[in-house]
XYZ file of C-alpha atoms in Angstrom:
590
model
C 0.785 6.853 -34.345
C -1.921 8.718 -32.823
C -3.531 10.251 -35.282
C -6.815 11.974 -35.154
C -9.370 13.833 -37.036
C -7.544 17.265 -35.284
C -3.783 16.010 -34.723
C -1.291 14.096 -37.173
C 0.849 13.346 -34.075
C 1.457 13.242 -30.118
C 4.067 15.486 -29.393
C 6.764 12.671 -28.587
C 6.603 10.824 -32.106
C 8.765 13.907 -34.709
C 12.479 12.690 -35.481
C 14.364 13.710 -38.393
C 12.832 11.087 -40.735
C 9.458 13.491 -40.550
C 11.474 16.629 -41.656
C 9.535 18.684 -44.225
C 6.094 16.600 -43.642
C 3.201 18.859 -43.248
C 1.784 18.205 -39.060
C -0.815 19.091 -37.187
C -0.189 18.784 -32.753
C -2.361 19.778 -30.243
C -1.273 20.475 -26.558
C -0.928 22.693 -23.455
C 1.934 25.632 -23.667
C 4.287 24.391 -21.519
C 6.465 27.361 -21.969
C 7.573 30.278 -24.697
C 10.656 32.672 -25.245
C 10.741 35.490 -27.700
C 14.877 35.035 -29.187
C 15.535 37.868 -31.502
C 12.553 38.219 -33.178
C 11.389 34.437 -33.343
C 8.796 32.467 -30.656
C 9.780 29.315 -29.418
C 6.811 27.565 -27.803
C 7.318 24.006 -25.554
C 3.828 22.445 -26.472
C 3.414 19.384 -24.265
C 1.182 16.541 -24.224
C 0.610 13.529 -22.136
C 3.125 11.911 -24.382
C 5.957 14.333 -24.602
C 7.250 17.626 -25.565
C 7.504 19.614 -29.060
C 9.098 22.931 -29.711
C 7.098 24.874 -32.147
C 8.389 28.020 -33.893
C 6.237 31.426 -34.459
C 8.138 33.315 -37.459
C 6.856 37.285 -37.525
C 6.813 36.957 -41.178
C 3.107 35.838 -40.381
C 1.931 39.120 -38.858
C -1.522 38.060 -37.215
C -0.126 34.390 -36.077
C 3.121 36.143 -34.767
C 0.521 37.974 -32.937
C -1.224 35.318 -31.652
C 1.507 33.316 -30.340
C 2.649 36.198 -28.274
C -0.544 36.240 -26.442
C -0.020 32.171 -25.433
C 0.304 31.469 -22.044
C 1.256 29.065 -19.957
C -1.363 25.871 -20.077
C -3.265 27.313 -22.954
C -4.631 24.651 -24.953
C -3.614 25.032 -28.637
C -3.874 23.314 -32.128
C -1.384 23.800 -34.620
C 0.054 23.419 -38.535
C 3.015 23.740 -39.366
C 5.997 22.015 -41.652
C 9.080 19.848 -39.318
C 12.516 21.369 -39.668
C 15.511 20.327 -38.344
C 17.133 22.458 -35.514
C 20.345 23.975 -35.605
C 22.722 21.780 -34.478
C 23.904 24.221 -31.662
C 20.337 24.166 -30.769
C 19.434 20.511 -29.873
C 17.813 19.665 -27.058
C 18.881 15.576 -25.922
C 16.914 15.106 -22.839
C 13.441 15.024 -24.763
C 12.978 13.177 -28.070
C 12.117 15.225 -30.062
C 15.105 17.204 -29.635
C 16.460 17.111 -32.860
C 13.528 18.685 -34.774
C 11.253 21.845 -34.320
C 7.479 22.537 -36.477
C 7.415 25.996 -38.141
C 3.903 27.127 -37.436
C 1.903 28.386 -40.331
C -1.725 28.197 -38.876
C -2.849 27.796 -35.244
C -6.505 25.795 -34.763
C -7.916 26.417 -31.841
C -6.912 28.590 -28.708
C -8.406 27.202 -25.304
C -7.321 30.029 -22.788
C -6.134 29.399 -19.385
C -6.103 31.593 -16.069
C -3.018 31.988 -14.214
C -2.692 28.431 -13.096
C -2.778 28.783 -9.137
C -0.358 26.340 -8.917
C 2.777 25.333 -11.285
C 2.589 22.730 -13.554
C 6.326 21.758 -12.957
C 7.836 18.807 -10.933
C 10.513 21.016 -9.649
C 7.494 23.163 -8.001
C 5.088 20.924 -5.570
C 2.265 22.819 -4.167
C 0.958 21.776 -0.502
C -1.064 18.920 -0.190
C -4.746 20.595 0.062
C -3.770 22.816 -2.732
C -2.516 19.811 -4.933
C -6.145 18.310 -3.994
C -8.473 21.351 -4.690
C -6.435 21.565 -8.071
C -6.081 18.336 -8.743
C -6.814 18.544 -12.342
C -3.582 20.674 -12.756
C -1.811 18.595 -10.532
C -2.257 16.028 -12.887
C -0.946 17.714 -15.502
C 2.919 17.191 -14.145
C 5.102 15.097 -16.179
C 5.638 12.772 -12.604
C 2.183 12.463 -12.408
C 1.424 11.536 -15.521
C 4.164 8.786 -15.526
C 2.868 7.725 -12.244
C -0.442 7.177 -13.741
C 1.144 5.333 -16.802
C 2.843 3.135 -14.909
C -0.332 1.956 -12.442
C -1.594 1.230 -16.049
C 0.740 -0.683 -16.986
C 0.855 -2.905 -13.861
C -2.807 -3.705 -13.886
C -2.700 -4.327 -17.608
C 0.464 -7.186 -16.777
C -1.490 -8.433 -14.024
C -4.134 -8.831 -16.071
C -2.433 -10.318 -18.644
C -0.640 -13.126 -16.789
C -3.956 -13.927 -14.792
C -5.583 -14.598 -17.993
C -2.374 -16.908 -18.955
C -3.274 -18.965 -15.734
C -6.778 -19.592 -16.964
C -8.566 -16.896 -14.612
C -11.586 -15.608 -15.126
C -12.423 -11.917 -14.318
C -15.891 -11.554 -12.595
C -17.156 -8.460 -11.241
C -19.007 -8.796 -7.870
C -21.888 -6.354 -6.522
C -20.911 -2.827 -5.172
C -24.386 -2.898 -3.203
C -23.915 -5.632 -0.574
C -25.149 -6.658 3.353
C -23.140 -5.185 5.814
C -20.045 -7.469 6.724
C -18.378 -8.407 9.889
C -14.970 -6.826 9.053
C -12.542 -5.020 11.391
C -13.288 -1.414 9.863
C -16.929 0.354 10.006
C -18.778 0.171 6.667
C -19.802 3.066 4.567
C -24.108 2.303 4.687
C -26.401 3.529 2.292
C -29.833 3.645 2.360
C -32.352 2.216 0.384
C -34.865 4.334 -0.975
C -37.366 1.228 -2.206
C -36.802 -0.658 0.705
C -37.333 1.974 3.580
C -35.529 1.234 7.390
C -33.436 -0.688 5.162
C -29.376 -0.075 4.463
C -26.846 -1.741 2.084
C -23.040 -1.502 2.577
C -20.210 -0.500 0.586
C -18.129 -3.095 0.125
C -14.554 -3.126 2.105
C -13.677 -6.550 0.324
C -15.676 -8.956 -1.913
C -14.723 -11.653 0.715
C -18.275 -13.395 0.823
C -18.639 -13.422 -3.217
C -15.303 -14.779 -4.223
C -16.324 -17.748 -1.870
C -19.369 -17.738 -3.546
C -17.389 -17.779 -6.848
C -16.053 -20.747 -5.580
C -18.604 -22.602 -4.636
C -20.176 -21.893 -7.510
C -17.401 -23.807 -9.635
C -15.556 -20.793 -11.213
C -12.333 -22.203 -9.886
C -10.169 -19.303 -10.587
C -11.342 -15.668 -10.295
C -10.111 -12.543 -10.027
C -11.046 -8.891 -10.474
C -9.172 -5.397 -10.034
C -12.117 -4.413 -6.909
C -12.977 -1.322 -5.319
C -13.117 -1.085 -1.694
C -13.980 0.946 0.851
C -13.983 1.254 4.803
C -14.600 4.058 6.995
C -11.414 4.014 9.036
C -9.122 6.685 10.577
C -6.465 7.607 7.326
C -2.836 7.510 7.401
C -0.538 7.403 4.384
C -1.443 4.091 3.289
C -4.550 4.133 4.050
C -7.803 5.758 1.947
C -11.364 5.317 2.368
C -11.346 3.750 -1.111
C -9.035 1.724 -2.292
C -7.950 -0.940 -5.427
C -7.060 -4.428 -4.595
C -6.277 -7.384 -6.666
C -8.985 -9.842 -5.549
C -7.978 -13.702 -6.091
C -9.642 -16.892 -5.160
C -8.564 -20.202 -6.685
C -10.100 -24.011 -5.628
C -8.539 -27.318 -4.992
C -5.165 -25.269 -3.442
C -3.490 -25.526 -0.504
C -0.927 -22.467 0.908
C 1.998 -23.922 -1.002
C -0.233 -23.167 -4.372
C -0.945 -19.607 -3.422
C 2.678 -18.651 -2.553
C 4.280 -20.137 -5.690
C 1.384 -18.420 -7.357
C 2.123 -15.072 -6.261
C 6.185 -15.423 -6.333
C 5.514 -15.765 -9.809
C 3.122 -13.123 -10.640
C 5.668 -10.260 -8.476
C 8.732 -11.860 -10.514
C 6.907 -11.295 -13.634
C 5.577 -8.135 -12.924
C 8.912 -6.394 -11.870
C 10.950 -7.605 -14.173
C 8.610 -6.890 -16.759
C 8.081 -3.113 -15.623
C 11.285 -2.796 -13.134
C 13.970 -4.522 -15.078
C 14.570 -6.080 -11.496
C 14.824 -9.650 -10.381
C 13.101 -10.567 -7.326
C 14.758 -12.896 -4.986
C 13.065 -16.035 -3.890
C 10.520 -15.656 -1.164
C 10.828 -16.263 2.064
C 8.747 -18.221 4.341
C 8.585 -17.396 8.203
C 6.277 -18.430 10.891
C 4.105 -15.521 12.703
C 5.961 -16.730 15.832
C 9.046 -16.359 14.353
C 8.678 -13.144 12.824
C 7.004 -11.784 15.851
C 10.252 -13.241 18.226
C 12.740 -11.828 15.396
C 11.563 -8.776 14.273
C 8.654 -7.587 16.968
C 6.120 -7.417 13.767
C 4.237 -9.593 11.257
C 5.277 -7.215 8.887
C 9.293 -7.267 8.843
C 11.496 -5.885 6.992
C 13.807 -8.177 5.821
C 15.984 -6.110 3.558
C 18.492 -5.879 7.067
C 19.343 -8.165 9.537
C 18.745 -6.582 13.327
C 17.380 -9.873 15.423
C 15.066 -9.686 18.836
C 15.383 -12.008 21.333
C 13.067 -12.851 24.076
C 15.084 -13.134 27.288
C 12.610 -13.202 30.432
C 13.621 -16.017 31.551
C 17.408 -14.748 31.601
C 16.980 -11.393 33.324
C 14.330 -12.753 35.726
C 16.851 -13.560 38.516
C 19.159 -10.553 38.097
C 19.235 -7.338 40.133
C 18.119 -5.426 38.029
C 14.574 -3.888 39.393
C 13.134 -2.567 36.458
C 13.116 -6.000 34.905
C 11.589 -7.629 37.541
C 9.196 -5.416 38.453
C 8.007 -5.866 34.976
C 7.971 -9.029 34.380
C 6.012 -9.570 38.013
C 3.338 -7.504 36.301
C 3.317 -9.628 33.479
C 5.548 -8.149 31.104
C 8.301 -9.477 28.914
C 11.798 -8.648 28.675
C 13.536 -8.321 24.987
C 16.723 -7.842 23.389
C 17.880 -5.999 19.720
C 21.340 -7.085 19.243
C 22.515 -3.956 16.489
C 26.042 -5.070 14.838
C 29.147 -3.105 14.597
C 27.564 -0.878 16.840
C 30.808 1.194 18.314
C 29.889 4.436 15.843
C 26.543 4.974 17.415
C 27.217 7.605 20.236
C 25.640 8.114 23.345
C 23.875 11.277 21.899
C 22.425 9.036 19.352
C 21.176 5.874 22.235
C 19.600 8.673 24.449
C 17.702 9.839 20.898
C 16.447 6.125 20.496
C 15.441 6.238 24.357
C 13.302 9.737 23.463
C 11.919 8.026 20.471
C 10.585 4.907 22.202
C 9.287 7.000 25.096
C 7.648 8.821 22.741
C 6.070 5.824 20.917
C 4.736 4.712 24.722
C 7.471 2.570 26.315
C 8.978 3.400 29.787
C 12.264 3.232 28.018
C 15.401 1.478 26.284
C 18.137 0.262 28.699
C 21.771 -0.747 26.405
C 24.398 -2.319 26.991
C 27.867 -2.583 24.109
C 29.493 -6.102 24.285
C 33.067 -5.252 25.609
C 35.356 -8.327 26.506
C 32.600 -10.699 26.132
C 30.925 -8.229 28.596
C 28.504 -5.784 29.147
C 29.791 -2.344 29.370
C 26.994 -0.156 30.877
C 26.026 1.473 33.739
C 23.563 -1.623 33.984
C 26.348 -4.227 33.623
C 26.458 -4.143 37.602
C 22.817 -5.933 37.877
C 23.780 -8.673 35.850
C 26.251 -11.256 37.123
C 28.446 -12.659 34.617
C 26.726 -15.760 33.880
C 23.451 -14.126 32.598
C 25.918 -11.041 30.835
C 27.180 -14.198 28.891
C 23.872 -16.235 28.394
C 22.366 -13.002 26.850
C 25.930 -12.216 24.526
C 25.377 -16.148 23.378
C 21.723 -16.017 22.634
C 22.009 -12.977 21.024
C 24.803 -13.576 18.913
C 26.491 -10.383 20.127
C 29.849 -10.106 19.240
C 32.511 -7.315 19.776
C 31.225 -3.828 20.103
C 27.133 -4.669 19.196
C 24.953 -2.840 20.799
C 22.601 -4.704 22.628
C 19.119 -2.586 22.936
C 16.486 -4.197 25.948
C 12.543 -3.143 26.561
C 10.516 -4.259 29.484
C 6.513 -4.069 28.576
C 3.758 -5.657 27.569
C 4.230 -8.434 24.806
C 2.488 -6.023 22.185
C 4.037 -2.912 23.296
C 7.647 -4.775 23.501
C 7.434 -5.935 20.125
C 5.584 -2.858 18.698
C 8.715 -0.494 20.469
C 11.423 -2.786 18.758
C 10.070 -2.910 15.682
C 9.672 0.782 15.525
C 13.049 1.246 16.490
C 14.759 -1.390 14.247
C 12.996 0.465 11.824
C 14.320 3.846 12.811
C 18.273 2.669 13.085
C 17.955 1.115 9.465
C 17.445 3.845 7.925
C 19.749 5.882 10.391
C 23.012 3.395 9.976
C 22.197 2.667 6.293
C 21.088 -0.681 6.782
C 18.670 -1.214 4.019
C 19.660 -0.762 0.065
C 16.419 1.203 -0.429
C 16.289 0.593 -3.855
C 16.305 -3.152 -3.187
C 12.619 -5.642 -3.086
C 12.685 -7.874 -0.585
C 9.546 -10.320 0.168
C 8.213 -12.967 2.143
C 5.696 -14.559 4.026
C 4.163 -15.122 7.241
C 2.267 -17.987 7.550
C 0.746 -20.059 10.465
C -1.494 -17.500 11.884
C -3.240 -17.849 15.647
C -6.909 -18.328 14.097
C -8.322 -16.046 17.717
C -6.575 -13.585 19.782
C -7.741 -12.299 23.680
C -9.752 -9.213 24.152
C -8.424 -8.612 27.602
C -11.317 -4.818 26.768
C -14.299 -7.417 26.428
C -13.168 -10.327 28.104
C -13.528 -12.361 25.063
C -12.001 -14.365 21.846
C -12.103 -12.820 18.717
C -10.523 -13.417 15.297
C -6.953 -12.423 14.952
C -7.471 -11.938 10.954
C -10.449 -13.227 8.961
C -13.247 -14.730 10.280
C -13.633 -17.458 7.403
C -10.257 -18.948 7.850
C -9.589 -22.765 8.109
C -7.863 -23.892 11.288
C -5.289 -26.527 10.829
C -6.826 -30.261 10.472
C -4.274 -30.810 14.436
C -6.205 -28.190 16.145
C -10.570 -28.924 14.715
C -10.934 -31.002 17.809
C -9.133 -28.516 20.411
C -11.801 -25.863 19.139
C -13.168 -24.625 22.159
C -11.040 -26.218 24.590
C -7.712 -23.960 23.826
C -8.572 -21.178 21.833
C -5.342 -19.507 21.920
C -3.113 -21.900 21.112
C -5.016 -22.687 17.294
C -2.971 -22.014 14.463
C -5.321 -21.223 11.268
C -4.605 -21.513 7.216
C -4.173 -17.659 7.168
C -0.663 -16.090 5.638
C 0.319 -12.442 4.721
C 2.372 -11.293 2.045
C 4.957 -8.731 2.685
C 7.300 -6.373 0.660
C 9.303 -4.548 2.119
C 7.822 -4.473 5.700
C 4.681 -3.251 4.004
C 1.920 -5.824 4.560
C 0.838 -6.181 0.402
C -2.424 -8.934 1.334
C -3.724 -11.163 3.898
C -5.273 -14.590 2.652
C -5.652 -17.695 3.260
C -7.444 -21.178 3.209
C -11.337 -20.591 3.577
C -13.358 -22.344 6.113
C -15.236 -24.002 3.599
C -16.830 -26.860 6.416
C -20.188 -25.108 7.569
C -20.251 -27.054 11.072
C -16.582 -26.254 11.783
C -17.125 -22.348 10.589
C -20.181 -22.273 13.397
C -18.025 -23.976 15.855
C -15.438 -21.183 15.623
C -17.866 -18.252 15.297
C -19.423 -19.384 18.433
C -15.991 -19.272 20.625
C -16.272 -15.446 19.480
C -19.353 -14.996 20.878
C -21.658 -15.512 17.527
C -24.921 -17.513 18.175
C -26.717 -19.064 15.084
C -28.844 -17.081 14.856
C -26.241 -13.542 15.015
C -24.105 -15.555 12.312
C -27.198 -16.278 10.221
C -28.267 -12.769 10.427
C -25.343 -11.753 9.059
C -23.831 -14.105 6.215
C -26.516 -17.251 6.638
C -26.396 -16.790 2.995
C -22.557 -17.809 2.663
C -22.856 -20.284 5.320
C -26.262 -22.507 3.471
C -24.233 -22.193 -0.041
C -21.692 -24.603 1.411
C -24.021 -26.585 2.298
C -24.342 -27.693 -1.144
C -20.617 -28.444 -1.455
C -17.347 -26.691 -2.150
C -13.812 -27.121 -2.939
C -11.008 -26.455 -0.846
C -9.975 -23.006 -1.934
C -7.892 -20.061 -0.802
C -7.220 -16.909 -1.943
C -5.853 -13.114 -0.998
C -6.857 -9.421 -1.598
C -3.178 -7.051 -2.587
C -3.260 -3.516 -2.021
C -2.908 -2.295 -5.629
C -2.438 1.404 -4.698
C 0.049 0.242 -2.181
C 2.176 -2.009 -4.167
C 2.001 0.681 -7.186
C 3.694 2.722 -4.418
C 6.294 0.979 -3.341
C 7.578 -0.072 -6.708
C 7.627 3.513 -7.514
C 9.352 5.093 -4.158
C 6.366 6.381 -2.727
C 5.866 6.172 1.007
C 2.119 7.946 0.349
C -0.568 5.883 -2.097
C -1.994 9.239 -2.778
C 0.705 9.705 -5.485
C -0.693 7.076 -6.924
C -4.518 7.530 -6.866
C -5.993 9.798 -9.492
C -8.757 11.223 -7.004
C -7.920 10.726 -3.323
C -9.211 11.877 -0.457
C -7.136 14.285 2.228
C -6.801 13.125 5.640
C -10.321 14.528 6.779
C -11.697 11.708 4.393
C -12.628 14.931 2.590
C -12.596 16.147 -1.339
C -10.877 19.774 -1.790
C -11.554 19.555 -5.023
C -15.503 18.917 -5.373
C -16.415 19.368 -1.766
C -17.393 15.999 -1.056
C -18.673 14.538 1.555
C -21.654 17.179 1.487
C -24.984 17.878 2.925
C -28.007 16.650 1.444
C -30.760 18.852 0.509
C -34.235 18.650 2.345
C -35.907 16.142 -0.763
C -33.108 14.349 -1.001
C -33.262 13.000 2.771
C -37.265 13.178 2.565
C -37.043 10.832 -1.013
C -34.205 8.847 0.671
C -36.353 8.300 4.112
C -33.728 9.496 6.408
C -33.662 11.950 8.950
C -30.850 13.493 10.448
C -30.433 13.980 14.074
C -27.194 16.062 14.414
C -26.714 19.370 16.312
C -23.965 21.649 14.585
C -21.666 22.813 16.920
């Protein structure tokens, strides 16, 4: 029961049991029809509905209540009666019952709402944002809201089980090495001098660690100024873990564990046991580190194959460095030649040259390409493939990122197009063995494919320098759904072997001192092996409720500008701020 000083009840709790009881509710008119004489008000609260009845026996309430308008704010008295039974409403639950009014509170008018508070009526996005505080008020947002609620709160709750302790870290921090830009303030006692928001409390759950807390965790804000797309914000909620004295294996079963209770808890749904694939396995298979594996559409690399064949557009390539692969699609016969030259607009459009196809007829190819490829590399292609009987066999020619980037995009696409994927299925996994550096072919230079404080495998520590490329670090993603959910992984917890590796990027001593020295002397003092991840918490709330956008999900978020409609933030400072904040801004308006 909810009862206050003001209300006896939400309006979701009335059944027949509380017929005749004397009731106060408070709530917003959610709607009100005058039937022959009597008013029948919807009042609605966060909890549920209530139909209230206005009798005109009670001249100057009757009167009231046919002023109410929609999204007034009302408290009211009245006794519980039992509706008609022609008159029963099933699809709320309080259906069965109405309150006969006999004294109304308090009236909080409302304006014409400039948008409706009704699920069946969605507003554009800036207009959602600028009134977000109606927006809100829909029953699907409120559920939405509810639900993220309830996820943290069973996170929380089986964390705590595990013996982990929640520990905030500082919002205030020195600007970090990450991939995005940081959001800098300045600080107005120590003038010339900036913190940084954080985009991660990376360096502190180390810290944590070191410090002996073995097991932490904290629901953390984070923020990065980055370019926005739908799951993206410039603040965002992550589950922040770190645990000691783990190794991968640990982490994985943790988090298999935590998703399996959490969805079956809140879901009613089972999750499947977790896959585990290789980054150069998923990348050869699906074109992505981020698959998904809810449909099976396999890649092939075949440069090697197509190298000697006639076919010019393949070798030119591949003399320029390129790769040649291959999407084998099953039971591809529906998928019309109207439909192939849409997937050859689509991955033109997405930057490739194009898609050359082939069907498998006879063990063959049929296609106007077939004639480039003699029949022994037409059959070492059909076997390495897989390709049986009328699959559709999809090739690219490009770059190794653009290749896999184009096939991904396009297995993607034809999933959703053929029915592929049960979307109302979870599917996860994860990737795991992560190249610890990647080229800059821009700069000329090695930097870090993921996070800079990951552990290279115990094989590669003496092969450091020597072969960058080729060392395979303690890092691993987690992935649902071909959404990337966190990256972790082992920490580089050996200060001589973490200096080694920032110097291949580049980093002197004295650069790497500048910047986290701090981080680097604590482990001097000694520190377990320990590993750990940061999940998107708007993006997983997301997912497990259908939502391609984590806006739906975010009480308060920003539009695509990085901009508030609704309180006009980011905003200029005035004149004493800057002065009292030692800044001065050197910006022409255009």
């Amino acid at each position: 029961m909810l009862k206050t000083s003001i209300r006896s009840h939400s309006c979701n709790e009335l059944n027949e049991g509380d017929v005749k009881k004397s009731v106060s509710l408070g709530g917003f008119v959610h709607s009100n029809r005058d039937h022959g004489g009597l008013i029948f008000v919807d009042l609605r609260d966060r909890y549920g509905i209530t139909q209230i009845v206005f009798d005109p026996k009670n001249k100057k309430l009757f009167s009231d209540a046919e002023k109410l308008r929609r999204e007034d704010v009302i408290v009211v008295s009245g006794k519980v009666r039992e509706r008609p039974k022609d008159m029963t409403n099933s699809s709320i639950k309080t259906g069965k019952i109405e309150v006969l009014i006999d004294k109304i509170e308090n009236i909080s008018k409302a304006e014409v709402p400039p948008i409706e508070v009704d699920d069946r009526i969605v507003a554009n996005e800036d207009t959602r944002l600028k009134y977000r505080y109606l927006d809100l008020r829909r029953p699907s947002m409120q559920k939405n809201f509810i639900f993220r609620h309830n996820v943290i709160k069973t996170l929380r709750e089986f964390l705590d089980k595990e013996e982990f302790l929640e520990i905030e870290t500082p919002m205030l921090i020195k600007p970090t090495p990450e991939g995005a830009r940081d959001y800098i303030v300045p600080s107005r006692v120590n003038p010339e001098k900036f913190y940084s928001l954080p985009q991660s409390p990376q360096l502190y759950k180390q810290i944590l660690m070191i410090a002996g807390f073995d097991r932490y965790f904290q629901f953390a804000r984070c923020l990065r100024d980055e370019d926005l797309r739908a799951d993206r914000q410039p603040e965002h909620t992550q589950l922040d873990l770190e645990m000691s004295f783990v190794n991968p294996e640990d982490i994985f079963e943790l988090t298999e564990n935590l998703m399996k209770d959490l969805f079956k808890k809140l879901l009613k749904i089972e999750l499947k046991d977790f896959k585990r694939i290789k980054y150069e396995d998923s990348m050869e298979m699906y074109g992505t580190d981020k698959p998904d594996i809810r449909f099976e559409m396999f890649q092939y690399t075949i440069t090697d194959m197509v190298k000697e064949s006639e076919f010019k557009v393949f070798k030119n390539a591949i003399s320029e460095g390129s790769i040649v692969k291959c999407m084998c699609v099953e039971n591809g016969k529906d998928i019309t030649r109207k439909q192939i030259d849409g997937l050859i607009d689509f991955a033109q459009k997405e930057g490739a040259k194009g898609l050359a196809w082939a069907r498998v007829k006879g063990k063959k190819f049929d296609s106007n390409i077939a004639k480039f490829f003699s029949d022994k590399i037409q059959t070492e292609i059909i076997k390495k493939t897989k390709a049986k009987e009328d699959d559709l066999l999809l090739f690219t020619a490009e770059s190794f990122n653009l290749a896999n980037e184009i096939l991904d995009k396009v297995r993607r696409k034809l999933g959703k197009e053929l029915k592929r994927i049960d979307e109302k299925s979870f599917v996860c996994c994860f990737i795991t063995d992560y190249p610890l550096f990647e080229y800059n072919e821009e700069n000329s230079s090695w930097d870090f494919s993921h996070n800079p404080f990951s552990l290279p495998k115990e094989e590669y520590w003496d092969s450091l320098e020597k072969d960058p490329g080729k060392i395979i670090s303690y890092q691993y993603d987690f992935v649902l759904n071909g959404w990337e959910m966190y990256s972790g992984g082992v920490r580089n917890h050996i200060p001589e072997l973490q200096e080694r590796a920032l110097k291949v990027t580049g980093m002197s001593r004295e650069e790497a001192k500048n910047k986290f020295g701090f981080l680097m002397e604590a482990y001097r003092y000694g520190s377990a092996k320990h590993a750990g991840f940061g999940l998107g918490l708007d993006r997983l709330i997301a997912l497990m409720l259908g939502y391609a956008d984590i806006r739906e999900v975010i009480a308060f978020p920003k539009n695509k500008n990085a901009q508030c409609p609704m309180d006009g933030s980011p905003s200029e400072l005035s004149k004493e701020q800057l002065k009292e904040s030692n800044i001065k801004v050197d910006f022409v308006k255009k």
